[in-house]
PDB file of C-alpha atoms in Angstrom:
ATOM      1  CA  UNK A 181       7.048  -2.087 -15.049  1.00 64.00           C
ATOM      2  CA  UNK A 182       5.928   1.284 -16.396  1.00 72.00           C
ATOM      3  CA  UNK A 183       2.369   0.079 -17.068  1.00 76.00           C
ATOM      4  CA  UNK A 184       2.287  -1.451 -13.582  1.00 80.00           C
ATOM      5  CA  UNK A 185       3.437   1.816 -12.026  1.00 75.00           C
ATOM      6  CA  UNK A 186       0.844   3.757 -14.014  1.00 82.00           C
ATOM      7  CA  UNK A 187      -1.888   1.234 -13.102  1.00 86.00           C
ATOM      8  CA  UNK A 188      -2.864   1.061 -16.761  1.00 89.00           C
ATOM      9  CA  UNK A 189      -4.978  -2.067 -17.193  1.00 92.00           C
ATOM     10  CA  UNK A 190      -5.256  -1.475 -20.941  1.00 92.00           C
ATOM     11  CA  UNK A 191      -1.496  -1.388 -21.435  1.00 92.00           C
ATOM     12  CA  UNK A 192      -0.648  -4.185 -19.025  1.00 93.00           C
ATOM     13  CA  UNK A 193      -3.109  -6.632 -20.617  1.00 94.00           C
ATOM     14  CA  UNK A 194      -1.342  -6.213 -23.953  1.00 94.00           C
ATOM     15  CA  UNK A 195       1.344  -8.521 -22.525  1.00 94.00           C
ATOM     16  CA  UNK A 196      -1.090 -11.366 -21.695  1.00 96.00           C
ATOM     17  CA  UNK A 197      -3.016 -13.884 -23.802  1.00 96.00           C
ATOM     18  CA  UNK A 198      -5.565 -16.628 -23.139  1.00 96.00           C
ATOM     19  CA  UNK A 199      -2.599 -18.980 -22.652  1.00 96.00           C
ATOM     20  CA  UNK A 200      -1.018 -16.896 -19.881  1.00 97.00           C
ATOM     21  CA  UNK A 201      -0.852 -18.301 -16.349  1.00 98.00           C
ATOM     22  CA  UNK A 202       0.001 -16.270 -13.233  1.00 97.00           C
ATOM     23  CA  UNK A 203       0.890 -18.323 -10.143  1.00 97.00           C
ATOM     24  CA  UNK A 204       1.137 -16.481  -6.822  1.00 96.00           C
ATOM     25  CA  UNK A 205       2.453 -17.918  -3.566  1.00 96.00           C
ATOM     26  CA  UNK A 206       2.250 -15.862  -0.376  1.00 94.00           C
ATOM     27  CA  UNK A 207       4.922 -17.133   2.022  1.00 93.00           C
ATOM     28  CA  UNK A 208       3.307 -15.321   4.955  1.00 89.00           C
ATOM     29  CA  UNK A 209      -0.167 -16.840   4.585  1.00 88.00           C
ATOM     30  CA  UNK A 210       1.025 -20.048   2.827  1.00 91.00           C
ATOM     31  CA  UNK A 211      -1.680 -19.406   0.229  1.00 92.00           C
ATOM     32  CA  UNK A 212      -1.302 -20.173  -3.488  1.00 95.00           C
ATOM     33  CA  UNK A 213      -3.516 -18.717  -6.216  1.00 96.00           C
ATOM     34  CA  UNK A 214      -3.522 -19.293  -9.970  1.00 97.00           C
ATOM     35  CA  UNK A 215      -4.916 -16.819 -12.514  1.00 97.00           C
ATOM     36  CA  UNK A 216      -5.435 -18.091 -16.059  1.00 97.00           C
ATOM     37  CA  UNK A 217      -5.734 -16.205 -19.321  1.00 97.00           C
ATOM     38  CA  UNK A 218      -6.163 -12.494 -19.959  1.00 95.00           C
ATOM     39  CA  UNK A 219      -9.286 -12.423 -17.764  1.00 96.00           C
ATOM     40  CA  UNK A 220      -7.328 -14.023 -14.952  1.00 96.00           C
ATOM     41  CA  UNK A 221      -4.589 -11.405 -15.359  1.00 96.00           C
ATOM     42  CA  UNK A 222      -7.202  -8.668 -15.178  1.00 95.00           C
ATOM     43  CA  UNK A 223      -8.617 -10.137 -11.956  1.00 95.00           C
ATOM     44  CA  UNK A 224      -5.117 -10.427 -10.489  1.00 95.00           C
ATOM     45  CA  UNK A 225      -4.244  -6.780 -11.140  1.00 94.00           C
ATOM     46  CA  UNK A 226      -7.635  -5.535  -9.956  1.00 93.00           C
ATOM     47  CA  UNK A 227      -7.062  -7.312  -6.643  1.00 92.00           C
ATOM     48  CA  UNK A 228      -3.439  -6.190  -6.391  1.00 92.00           C
ATOM     49  CA  UNK A 229      -4.164  -2.540  -7.176  1.00 90.00           C
ATOM     50  CA  UNK A 230      -7.053  -2.648  -4.709  1.00 88.00           C
ATOM     51  CA  UNK A 231      -4.413  -3.161  -2.008  1.00 87.00           C
ATOM     52  CA  UNK A 232      -1.562  -1.077  -3.480  1.00 88.00           C
ATOM     53  CA  UNK A 233      -3.337   2.260  -3.119  1.00 86.00           C
ATOM     54  CA  UNK A 234      -0.191   4.194  -2.274  1.00 88.00           C
ATOM     55  CA  UNK A 235       3.027   3.803  -4.293  1.00 88.00           C
ATOM     56  CA  UNK A 236       5.118   6.126  -2.122  1.00 89.00           C
ATOM     57  CA  UNK A 237       7.113   3.185  -0.681  1.00 91.00           C
ATOM     58  CA  UNK A 238       7.328   1.228  -3.951  1.00 91.00           C
ATOM     59  CA  UNK A 239      10.865   0.096  -4.814  1.00 92.00           C
ATOM     60  CA  UNK A 240      12.153  -2.196  -7.561  1.00 91.00           C
ATOM     61  CA  UNK A 241      15.873  -2.812  -6.941  1.00 94.00           C
ATOM     62  CA  UNK A 242      16.076  -5.647  -9.500  1.00 95.00           C
ATOM     63  CA  UNK A 243      14.609  -5.603 -13.012  1.00 93.00           C
ATOM     64  CA  UNK A 244      16.724  -7.940 -15.147  1.00 95.00           C
ATOM     65  CA  UNK A 245      15.585  -8.508 -18.731  1.00 94.00           C
ATOM     66  CA  UNK A 246      17.085 -11.398 -20.738  1.00 95.00           C
ATOM     67  CA  UNK A 247      15.692 -10.992 -24.262  1.00 92.00           C
ATOM     68  CA  UNK A 248      17.661 -13.940 -25.640  1.00 93.00           C
ATOM     69  CA  UNK A 249      16.111 -16.350 -23.147  1.00 93.00           C
ATOM     70  CA  UNK A 250      12.805 -14.437 -23.140  1.00 95.00           C
ATOM     71  CA  UNK A 251      12.845 -14.060 -19.342  1.00 96.00           C
ATOM     72  CA  UNK A 252      12.491 -11.241 -16.794  1.00 95.00           C
ATOM     73  CA  UNK A 253      13.563 -11.363 -13.156  1.00 96.00           C
ATOM     74  CA  UNK A 254      11.910  -8.622 -11.070  1.00 95.00           C
ATOM     75  CA  UNK A 255      12.228  -7.919  -7.340  1.00 96.00           C
ATOM     76  CA  UNK A 256      10.097  -5.228  -5.738  1.00 94.00           C
ATOM     77  CA  UNK A 257       8.501  -4.131  -2.477  1.00 94.00           C
ATOM     78  CA  UNK A 258       5.890  -1.680  -1.234  1.00 92.00           C
ATOM     79  CA  UNK A 259       6.322  -1.864   2.524  1.00 89.00           C
ATOM     80  CA  UNK A 260       3.865   0.913   3.299  1.00 88.00           C
ATOM     81  CA  UNK A 261       1.124  -1.263   1.803  1.00 89.00           C
ATOM     82  CA  UNK A 262       2.263  -4.497   3.422  1.00 89.00           C
ATOM     83  CA  UNK A 263       4.341  -5.977   0.586  1.00 92.00           C
ATOM     84  CA  UNK A 264       7.667  -6.629   2.289  1.00 93.00           C
ATOM     85  CA  UNK A 265       9.333  -8.499  -0.613  1.00 95.00           C
ATOM     86  CA  UNK A 266       8.069  -9.734  -3.969  1.00 96.00           C
ATOM     87  CA  UNK A 267       9.893 -11.805  -6.588  1.00 97.00           C
ATOM     88  CA  UNK A 268       8.428 -11.984 -10.110  1.00 96.00           C
ATOM     89  CA  UNK A 269       9.726 -14.359 -12.779  1.00 97.00           C
ATOM     90  CA  UNK A 270       8.323 -13.892 -16.298  1.00 97.00           C
ATOM     91  CA  UNK A 271       8.622 -16.353 -19.184  1.00 97.00           C
ATOM     92  CA  UNK A 272       7.672 -15.081 -22.640  1.00 96.00           C
ATOM     93  CA  UNK A 273       6.484 -16.616 -25.914  1.00 95.00           C
ATOM     94  CA  UNK A 274       8.544 -16.002 -29.096  1.00 94.00           C
ATOM     95  CA  UNK A 275       6.348 -12.963 -29.835  1.00 93.00           C
ATOM     96  CA  UNK A 276       7.056 -11.663 -26.306  1.00 92.00           C
ATOM     97  CA  UNK A 277       3.709 -12.287 -24.681  1.00 96.00           C
ATOM     98  CA  UNK A 278       3.760 -13.508 -21.089  1.00 96.00           C
ATOM     99  CA  UNK A 279       3.332 -17.280 -21.004  1.00 97.00           C
ATOM    100  CA  UNK A 280       4.074 -17.863 -17.323  1.00 97.00           C
ATOM    101  CA  UNK A 281       4.473 -15.452 -14.410  1.00 97.00           C
ATOM    102  CA  UNK A 282       5.535 -16.918 -11.073  1.00 98.00           C
ATOM    103  CA  UNK A 283       5.270 -14.632  -8.057  1.00 97.00           C
ATOM    104  CA  UNK A 284       6.624 -15.209  -4.559  1.00 97.00           C
ATOM    105  CA  UNK A 285       5.241 -12.727  -2.018  1.00 96.00           C
ATOM    106  CA  UNK A 286       6.145 -11.927   1.586  1.00 94.00           C
ATOM    107  CA  UNK A 287       3.503  -9.709   3.166  1.00 90.00           C
ATOM    108  CA  UNK A 288       3.182  -8.133   6.587  1.00 82.00           C
ATOM    109  CA  UNK A 289       1.648 -10.651   9.064  1.00 74.00           C
ATOM    110  CA  UNK A 290      -2.102 -10.496   9.649  1.00 59.00           C
ATOM    111  CA  UNK A 291      -1.746  -8.404  12.820  1.00 56.00           C
ATOM    112  CA  UNK A 292      -0.946  -5.594  10.382  1.00 53.00           C
ATOM    113  CA  UNK A 293      -3.052  -6.325   7.260  1.00 55.00           C
ATOM    114  CA  UNK A 294      -1.672  -5.409   3.829  1.00 51.00           C
ATOM    115  CA  UNK A 295      -4.157  -2.559   3.330  1.00 55.00           C
ATOM    116  CA  UNK A 296      -3.400  -0.963   6.682  1.00 57.00           C
ATOM    117  CA  UNK A 297      -2.479   2.669   6.964  1.00 57.00           C
ATOM    118  CA  UNK A 298       1.264   3.183   6.864  1.00 56.00           C
ATOM    119  CA  UNK A 299       2.812   4.072  10.213  1.00 56.00           C
ATOM    120  CA  UNK A 300       4.142   7.322   8.844  1.00 60.00           C
ATOM    121  CA  UNK A 301       2.748   9.553   6.109  1.00 64.00           C
ATOM    122  CA  UNK A 302       4.663  10.032   2.871  1.00 66.00           C
ATOM    123  CA  UNK A 303       7.327  12.711   3.206  1.00 60.00           C
ATOM    124  CA  UNK A 304       5.356  15.056   0.955  1.00 70.00           C
ATOM    125  CA  UNK A 305       1.967  14.430   2.607  1.00 76.00           C
ATOM    126  CA  UNK A 306      -0.079  17.533   3.353  1.00 86.00           C
ATOM    127  CA  UNK A 307      -3.000  17.327   5.778  1.00 89.00           C
ATOM    128  CA  UNK A 308      -6.329  18.255   4.197  1.00 91.00           C
ATOM    129  CA  UNK A 309      -8.061  19.552   7.309  1.00 93.00           C
ATOM    130  CA  UNK A 310      -7.289  22.321   9.755  1.00 94.00           C
ATOM    131  CA  UNK A 311      -6.290  22.747  13.368  1.00 94.00           C
ATOM    132  CA  UNK A 312      -8.415  24.816  15.700  1.00 95.00           C
ATOM    133  CA  UNK A 313      -9.058  25.523  19.345  1.00 94.00           C
ATOM    134  CA  UNK A 314     -12.222  25.154  21.411  1.00 92.00           C
ATOM    135  CA  UNK A 315     -11.632  26.758  24.771  1.00 92.00           C
ATOM    136  CA  UNK A 316      -8.360  25.229  25.943  1.00 91.00           C
ATOM    137  CA  UNK A 317      -8.714  22.144  23.741  1.00 92.00           C
ATOM    138  CA  UNK A 318      -6.799  21.979  20.470  1.00 93.00           C
ATOM    139  CA  UNK A 319      -8.271  19.852  17.722  1.00 95.00           C
ATOM    140  CA  UNK A 320      -7.888  18.795  14.093  1.00 95.00           C
ATOM    141  CA  UNK A 321     -10.971  18.495  11.906  1.00 96.00           C
ATOM    142  CA  UNK A 322     -11.745  17.649   8.302  1.00 96.00           C
ATOM    143  CA  UNK A 323     -14.684  16.596   6.131  1.00 95.00           C
ATOM    144  CA  UNK A 324     -18.263  17.614   5.504  1.00 91.00           C
ATOM    145  CA  UNK A 325     -20.196  14.804   7.187  1.00 91.00           C
ATOM    146  CA  UNK A 326     -22.605  13.486   4.563  1.00 90.00           C
ATOM    147  CA  UNK A 327     -22.450  10.061   6.218  1.00 92.00           C
ATOM    148  CA  UNK A 328     -22.068  11.159   9.825  1.00 94.00           C
ATOM    149  CA  UNK A 329     -19.310  12.089  12.238  1.00 96.00           C
ATOM    150  CA  UNK A 330     -16.300  10.299  13.701  1.00 96.00           C
ATOM    151  CA  UNK A 331     -14.182  11.213  16.719  1.00 96.00           C
ATOM    152  CA  UNK A 332     -10.582  10.030  16.383  1.00 94.00           C
ATOM    153  CA  UNK A 333      -8.657   9.655  19.633  1.00 92.00           C
ATOM    154  CA  UNK A 334      -4.872   9.919  19.167  1.00 88.00           C
ATOM    155  CA  UNK A 335      -2.499   7.657  21.040  1.00 84.00           C
ATOM    156  CA  UNK A 336      -0.065   8.748  23.758  1.00 80.00           C
ATOM    157  CA  UNK A 337       2.393  10.111  21.183  1.00 79.00           C
ATOM    158  CA  UNK A 338      -0.015  12.908  20.277  1.00 80.00           C
ATOM    159  CA  UNK A 339      -2.032  13.935  17.278  1.00 80.00           C
ATOM    160  CA  UNK A 340       0.978  15.406  15.476  1.00 81.00           C
ATOM    161  CA  UNK A 341       2.679  11.995  15.318  1.00 75.00           C
ATOM    162  CA  UNK A 342       2.354   9.045  12.963  1.00 68.00           C
ATOM    163  CA  UNK A 343      -0.480   9.096  10.485  1.00 79.00           C
ATOM    164  CA  UNK A 344      -3.226  10.429  12.733  1.00 85.00           C
ATOM    165  CA  UNK A 345      -4.122  13.261  10.380  1.00 89.00           C
ATOM    166  CA  UNK A 346      -3.813  10.971   7.374  1.00 87.00           C
ATOM    167  CA  UNK A 347      -6.299   8.546   8.944  1.00 87.00           C
ATOM    168  CA  UNK A 348      -8.687  11.438   9.608  1.00 92.00           C
ATOM    169  CA  UNK A 349      -8.336  12.535   5.988  1.00 91.00           C
ATOM    170  CA  UNK A 350      -9.054   9.018   4.716  1.00 89.00           C
ATOM    171  CA  UNK A 351     -12.248   8.822   6.798  1.00 92.00           C
ATOM    172  CA  UNK A 352     -13.286  12.270   5.594  1.00 93.00           C
ATOM    173  CA  UNK A 353     -12.766  11.100   2.025  1.00 91.00           C
ATOM    174  CA  UNK A 354     -15.419   8.442   2.655  1.00 90.00           C
ATOM    175  CA  UNK A 355     -17.997  11.087   3.549  1.00 94.00           C
ATOM    176  CA  UNK A 356     -17.530  11.632   7.288  1.00 95.00           C
ATOM    177  CA  UNK A 357     -16.889  14.727   9.353  1.00 97.00           C
ATOM    178  CA  UNK A 358     -13.873  13.853  11.494  1.00 96.00           C
ATOM    179  CA  UNK A 359     -12.600  15.617  14.580  1.00 96.00           C
ATOM    180  CA  UNK A 360      -9.508  14.646  16.562  1.00 95.00           C
ATOM    181  CA  UNK A 361      -9.243  16.438  19.933  1.00 94.00           C
ATOM    182  CA  UNK A 362      -5.891  16.800  21.669  1.00 92.00           C
ATOM    183  CA  UNK A 363      -6.969  15.246  24.953  1.00 89.00           C
ATOM    184  CA  UNK A 364      -3.352  15.304  26.158  1.00 85.00           C
ATOM    185  CA  UNK A 365      -3.170  19.112  25.849  1.00 85.00           C
ATOM    186  CA  UNK A 366       0.251  18.929  24.211  1.00 81.00           C
ATOM    187  CA  UNK A 367       1.736  16.673  26.916  1.00 80.00           C
ATOM    188  CA  UNK A 368       2.770  13.546  25.015  1.00 74.00           C
ATOM    189  CA  UNK A 369       4.693  10.408  25.823  1.00 70.00           C
ATOM    190  CA  UNK A 370       8.419  11.100  25.340  1.00 63.00           C
ATOM    191  CA  UNK A 371      10.053   9.604  22.277  1.00 53.00           C
ATOM    192  CA  UNK A 372      13.054   8.564  24.349  1.00 50.00           C
ATOM    193  CA  UNK A 373      13.140   7.425  27.979  1.00 49.00           C
ATOM    194  CA  UNK A 374      14.123  10.132  30.426  1.00 51.00           C
ATOM    195  CA  UNK A 375      17.677   9.797  31.672  1.00 54.00           C
ATOM    196  CA  UNK A 376      18.024   9.187  35.394  1.00 55.00           C
ATOM    197  CA  UNK A 377      20.781  10.891  37.365  1.00 52.00           C
TER     198      UNK A 377
END
């Protein structure tokens, strides 16, 4: 699991051979895929790591290794990236190369695709831009604008909530200048309904 966490393709492929088979079933989409050999394993991890861009919500509560039976039972999730629950079963050859890997995946339904932005930023996230004021209008901006400019409009909970700044930062990282005005002027939808007397 260490090589997986480090996203080290070189190290992870040491466990696979041309006889290895990875079978993946997604219970949400009802889709099954099979990846054969070391090249298939490489393709599988390239696709997986293309989605798992942020490990901040990665958890692996079960990692049972049975060396005598040459089996591993692994349960993990990365809910921020759309992987609600994953079960991995590994079966090894006598020289401890992966012969079969069966994966059962439950992902977030398509209304919230697996590579969506998480609803909340990681607890240690620091915004890359800055806040400013233009007349009476507060704003957040970031980026240099090599590819153009984007105006991000926050929802009724305000631009300090959720991942608004994180989304702006992601767009800026793709070459855009991004500005997010506070059109609500600090008057946001309450988090809890007002109590009536």
